[in-house]
Coordinates of C-alpha atoms in Angstrom, one line a residue:
X1 CA -49.9 56.1 -22.9
X2 CA -52.8 58.6 -22.6
X3 CA -56.1 57.6 -21.1
X4 CA -59.6 59.0 -20.6
X5 CA -60.3 59.8 -16.9
X6 CA -63.7 60.7 -15.5
X7 CA -64.6 62.3 -12.2
X8 CA -68.1 61.6 -10.9
X9 CA -69.9 64.3 -9.0
X10 CA -72.6 63.1 -6.5
X11 CA -74.9 64.3 -3.8
X12 CA -74.8 61.3 -1.6
X13 CA -77.6 60.8 1.0
X14 CA -78.0 58.7 4.1
X15 CA -78.9 55.4 2.4
X16 CA -75.9 53.4 1.1
X17 CA -78.1 51.3 -1.2
X18 CA -79.6 54.3 -2.9
X19 CA -76.1 55.9 -3.2
X20 CA -74.7 52.7 -4.7
X21 CA -77.4 52.8 -7.3
X22 CA -76.6 56.4 -8.2
X23 CA -72.9 55.6 -8.4
X24 CA -73.6 52.7 -10.7
X25 CA -75.7 54.8 -13.1
X26 CA -73.1 57.6 -13.2
X27 CA -70.1 55.2 -13.7
X28 CA -71.9 53.5 -16.5
X29 CA -72.4 56.9 -18.1
X30 CA -68.7 57.7 -17.8
X31 CA -67.8 54.3 -19.4
X32 CA -70.1 54.9 -22.3
X33 CA -68.3 58.2 -22.9
X34 CA -65.0 56.4 -23.1
X35 CA -63.5 56.6 -19.6
X36 CA -61.2 53.8 -18.6
X37 CA -60.5 55.3 -15.2
X38 CA -63.4 56.6 -13.1
X39 CA -63.3 58.3 -9.7
X40 CA -66.2 58.9 -7.3
X41 CA -66.2 61.4 -4.4
X42 CA -65.3 61.1 -0.8
X43 CA -68.0 59.4 1.2
X44 CA -69.7 58.0 -1.9
X45 CA -71.6 55.5 0.3
X46 CA -73.2 57.9 2.8
X47 CA -73.1 61.4 4.2
X48 CA -74.6 61.2 7.6
X49 CA -73.9 63.7 10.4
X50 CA -75.7 61.5 13.0
X51 CA -72.8 59.1 13.8
X52 CA -75.0 56.7 15.8
X53 CA -77.3 56.4 12.8
X54 CA -74.4 55.9 10.5
X55 CA -72.9 53.1 12.6
X56 CA -76.2 51.2 12.4
X57 CA -76.0 50.8 8.7
X58 CA -72.2 50.6 8.2
X59 CA -70.5 47.3 7.4
X60 CA -67.0 46.0 7.3
X61 CA -65.2 46.0 4.0
X62 CA -66.2 42.4 3.0
X63 CA -69.9 43.3 3.4
X64 CA -70.0 46.9 2.3
X65 CA -72.4 47.6 -0.6
X66 CA -70.2 50.3 -2.1
X67 CA -67.2 48.0 -2.2
X68 CA -69.2 45.2 -3.7
X69 CA -70.8 47.6 -6.3
X70 CA -67.4 49.2 -7.2
X71 CA -65.8 45.8 -7.8
X72 CA -68.8 44.6 -9.9
X73 CA -68.7 47.8 -12.0
X74 CA -65.0 47.5 -12.7
X75 CA -65.4 43.9 -13.9
X76 CA -68.6 44.6 -15.9
X77 CA -67.2 47.6 -17.7
X78 CA -63.5 46.6 -17.9
X79 CA -62.4 49.8 -16.2
X80 CA -60.2 51.0 -13.4
X81 CA -62.8 52.0 -10.8
X82 CA -61.8 54.3 -8.0
X83 CA -64.3 54.6 -5.1
X84 CA -62.9 57.9 -3.8
X85 CA -63.9 56.8 -0.3
X86 CA -66.6 55.3 1.8
X87 CA -67.0 54.8 5.5
X88 CA -66.0 51.3 6.6
X89 CA -66.7 49.8 10.0
X90 CA -63.6 48.7 12.0
X91 CA -63.2 46.2 14.8
X92 CA -62.5 48.9 17.4
X93 CA -65.8 50.6 17.0
X94 CA -64.4 53.4 14.9
X95 CA -64.6 53.9 11.1
X96 CA -62.2 54.2 8.3
X97 CA -62.6 56.9 5.6
X98 CA -61.2 54.5 3.0
X99 CA -60.7 54.7 -0.8
X100 CA -60.5 51.7 -3.1
X101 CA -59.1 51.2 -6.6
X102 CA -60.4 48.2 -8.5
X103 CA -58.8 46.8 -11.6
X104 CA -60.7 45.7 -14.7
X105 CA -61.0 42.2 -13.2
X106 CA -62.9 43.6 -10.1
X107 CA -60.0 43.0 -7.7
X108 CA -58.8 45.6 -5.2
X109 CA -55.5 47.1 -6.4
X110 CA -55.2 49.7 -3.6
X111 CA -56.7 50.9 -0.4
X112 CA -56.1 54.3 1.1
X113 CA -57.3 55.5 4.5
X114 CA -57.5 59.3 4.8
X115 CA -54.5 60.4 6.8
X116 CA -55.5 64.0 7.9
X117 CA -58.6 64.3 10.0
X118 CA -60.9 67.3 9.5
X119 CA -61.1 68.7 13.0
X120 CA -62.1 72.4 12.6
X121 CA -64.4 75.1 13.8
X122 CA -65.6 77.4 11.0
X123 CA -66.7 80.9 11.4
X124 CA -70.2 80.1 10.1
X125 CA -70.8 77.9 13.2
X126 CA -70.0 74.6 11.6
X127 CA -67.8 72.4 13.8
X128 CA -66.3 69.1 12.6
X129 CA -64.4 66.5 14.6
X130 CA -63.6 63.7 12.2
X131 CA -61.1 62.1 14.6
X132 CA -63.9 61.4 17.1
X133 CA -65.3 58.8 14.8
X134 CA -62.6 57.9 12.3
X135 CA -59.3 56.2 12.7
X136 CA -56.7 58.1 10.5
X137 CA -54.5 56.3 8.1
X138 CA -50.7 56.3 8.3
X139 CA -49.5 55.1 4.9
X140 CA -49.3 56.8 1.5
X141 CA -48.7 54.8 -1.6
X142 CA -47.9 55.3 -5.3
X143 CA -49.4 52.7 -7.5
X144 CA -48.0 51.7 -10.8
X145 CA -50.8 51.3 -13.4
X146 CA -50.5 50.4 -17.1
X147 CA -51.1 54.1 -18.0
X148 CA -49.6 56.1 -15.2
X149 CA -48.1 56.2 -11.7
X150 CA -50.9 57.2 -9.3
X151 CA -50.9 58.8 -5.9
X152 CA -53.8 58.9 -3.4
X153 CA -55.3 61.5 -1.1
X154 CA -58.7 62.3 0.3
X155 CA -60.3 65.8 0.7
X156 CA -58.6 67.6 3.7
X157 CA -55.3 65.9 2.7
X158 CA -55.1 68.6 0.0
X159 CA -54.1 71.1 2.7
X160 CA -50.9 69.2 3.4
X161 CA -48.5 69.8 0.5
X162 CA -45.9 67.5 2.0
X163 CA -48.1 64.5 1.3
X164 CA -48.3 65.4 -2.4
X165 CA -44.6 66.2 -2.6
X166 CA -43.6 62.9 -1.1
X167 CA -45.7 61.0 -3.6
X168 CA -44.5 63.2 -6.5
X169 CA -40.9 62.5 -5.5
X170 CA -41.7 58.8 -5.4
X171 CA -42.8 59.1 -9.0
X172 CA -46.6 59.9 -8.9
X173 CA -47.8 61.4 -12.2
X174 CA -51.5 61.6 -11.3
X175 CA -52.8 62.6 -7.8
X176 CA -56.3 61.8 -6.8
X177 CA -58.3 64.1 -4.5
X178 CA -61.9 62.8 -4.0
X179 CA -63.6 65.2 -1.7
X180 CA -66.7 66.4 0.2
X181 CA -65.5 70.0 0.7
X182 CA -67.8 72.3 2.7
X183 CA -69.4 75.1 0.8
X184 CA -67.6 77.8 2.9
X185 CA -64.1 76.4 2.6
X186 CA -64.7 75.4 -1.0
X187 CA -65.6 78.9 -2.1
X188 CA -62.5 80.2 -0.5
X189 CA -59.9 77.5 -1.3
X190 CA -60.9 74.5 -3.4
X191 CA -59.7 75.5 -6.9
X192 CA -56.6 77.3 -5.6
X193 CA -55.5 74.4 -3.5
X194 CA -56.0 71.8 -6.3
X195 CA -54.2 73.9 -8.9
X196 CA -51.4 74.6 -6.5
X197 CA -50.9 70.9 -5.8
X198 CA -50.8 70.3 -9.6
X199 CA -48.4 73.1 -10.4
X200 CA -45.9 72.7 -7.5
X201 CA -45.5 69.0 -8.2
X202 CA -46.0 69.0 -12.0
X203 CA -48.7 66.3 -11.9
X204 CA -52.3 65.8 -13.0
X205 CA -54.9 66.2 -10.3
X206 CA -58.3 64.4 -10.5
X207 CA -60.8 65.6 -7.9
X208 CA -64.4 64.1 -7.8
X209 CA -66.6 66.0 -5.3
X210 CA -69.8 65.9 -3.4
X211 CA -72.1 68.7 -4.4
X212 CA -75.2 70.5 -3.1
X213 CA -77.5 70.2 -0.1
X214 CA -77.5 66.7 1.4
X215 CA -80.1 64.8 3.4
X216 CA -78.2 65.2 6.6
X217 CA -78.3 69.0 6.3
X218 CA -74.7 69.7 5.2
X219 CA -73.9 71.6 2.0
X220 CA -70.9 70.7 -0.1
X221 CA -69.1 72.8 -2.7
X222 CA -69.1 70.6 -5.8
X223 CA -67.0 71.9 -8.7
X224 CA -65.3 68.5 -9.5
X225 CA -62.1 69.2 -11.5
X226 CA -59.4 67.6 -13.6
X227 CA -56.3 69.7 -13.8
X228 CA -53.1 69.3 -15.8
X229 CA -49.5 69.6 -14.6
X230 CA -49.3 73.2 -15.7
X231 CA -52.3 74.1 -13.6
X232 CA -54.8 74.3 -16.4
X233 CA -58.4 73.2 -15.6
X234 CA -59.2 70.6 -18.2
X235 CA -62.7 69.8 -17.1
X236 CA -65.0 71.0 -14.3
X237 CA -68.5 70.6 -13.0
X238 CA -71.0 73.0 -11.5
X239 CA -71.7 73.8 -7.8
X240 CA -74.7 71.4 -7.4
X241 CA -76.1 68.2 -8.7
X242 CA -74.7 65.1 -10.3
X243 CA -72.2 65.3 -13.1
X244 CA -69.7 63.3 -15.2
X245 CA -66.6 65.2 -16.4
X246 CA -63.9 63.7 -18.6
X247 CA -60.4 64.6 -19.7
X248 CA -57.6 63.0 -21.6
X249 CA -54.6 62.4 -19.3
X250 CA -51.2 62.1 -21.1
X251 CA -48.4 61.3 -18.7
X252 CA -45.9 62.8 -21.2
X253 CA -47.2 66.2 -20.0
X254 CA -45.8 65.4 -16.6
X255 CA -42.3 65.0 -18.0
X256 CA -42.7 68.1 -20.0
X257 CA -43.7 70.1 -16.9
X258 CA -40.7 68.7 -15.0
X259 CA -38.4 69.6 -17.8
X260 CA -39.6 73.2 -17.7
X261 CA -39.6 73.6 -13.9
X262 CA -37.4 70.9 -12.4
X263 CA -38.2 71.8 -8.8
X264 CA -38.5 68.1 -7.7
X265 CA -34.8 67.7 -8.7
X266 CA -33.8 71.1 -7.4
X267 CA -35.1 70.7 -3.9
X268 CA -32.5 70.9 -1.2
X269 CA -32.3 69.9 2.5
X270 CA -32.0 72.8 4.9
X271 CA -32.0 73.6 8.6
X272 CA -34.2 76.0 10.3
X273 CA -33.4 78.1 13.4
X274 CA -35.8 80.1 15.5
X275 CA -34.2 83.4 16.7
X276 CA -35.4 86.2 18.9
X277 CA -35.9 89.5 17.0
X278 CA -35.2 91.7 20.0
X279 CA -33.4 95.0 19.6
X280 CA -31.3 96.0 22.6
X281 CA -30.6 99.8 23.2
X282 CA -29.7 102.5 20.8
X283 CA -31.2 103.7 17.5
X284 CA -31.3 101.4 14.5
X285 CA -28.5 102.0 12.0

């Protein structure tokens, strides 16, 4: 069964209520265009580099405005509504970078906490320590939906192919990669990583992104994308500004890709040995 998928590109600011209103407007636009599955970017609810200020406005899951709005939109529009992620306050003082998938009745079908923390120092002077504020997840899931088997990742997870492979082996036909990629890393790697994950696993990849210059001063890469199992970009957005992109997702294309390149079946266990490459005495033969 094919379905119409939409990726929502946003430029979230520091006010969760304003971001929730933007999300609702864009999701309704996607539904009017025929989308039955809609994905928003990583950190839909707020991009705020000042963590003390962020914690003042964050709420737990039951009181979070993005969660409430996502649930209400799913029920109102009769769609599968995927909040790519938003920051959720936890009991231990840390936060979760958590994604939610809501069914057409507004109920939560799946939660996913970002597993890999973005702890990097970039050569343009940007330094990020996601693990200082966020508690990483430890569980990946493949969710059976009426139209496809869906796997879940968030942003930096895209650099860990083993996460995608494990979900593909478990049956995932569509992998989701909501993101807030930095401009520098996005220019270098965003499209190549997304297409690689699609090709090497023979799956669709849907990646809604943050885009442009944000209120907190960071700049994200944009270029939201939907990619097919052969690595073809079916839809893409620009580098800045809001956007709604759509593509038809046909899970039969996953089987076709696996039939052509059956690398999931052909994978083999192997051992690895580290050896010294020293040459002792004499000339090389």
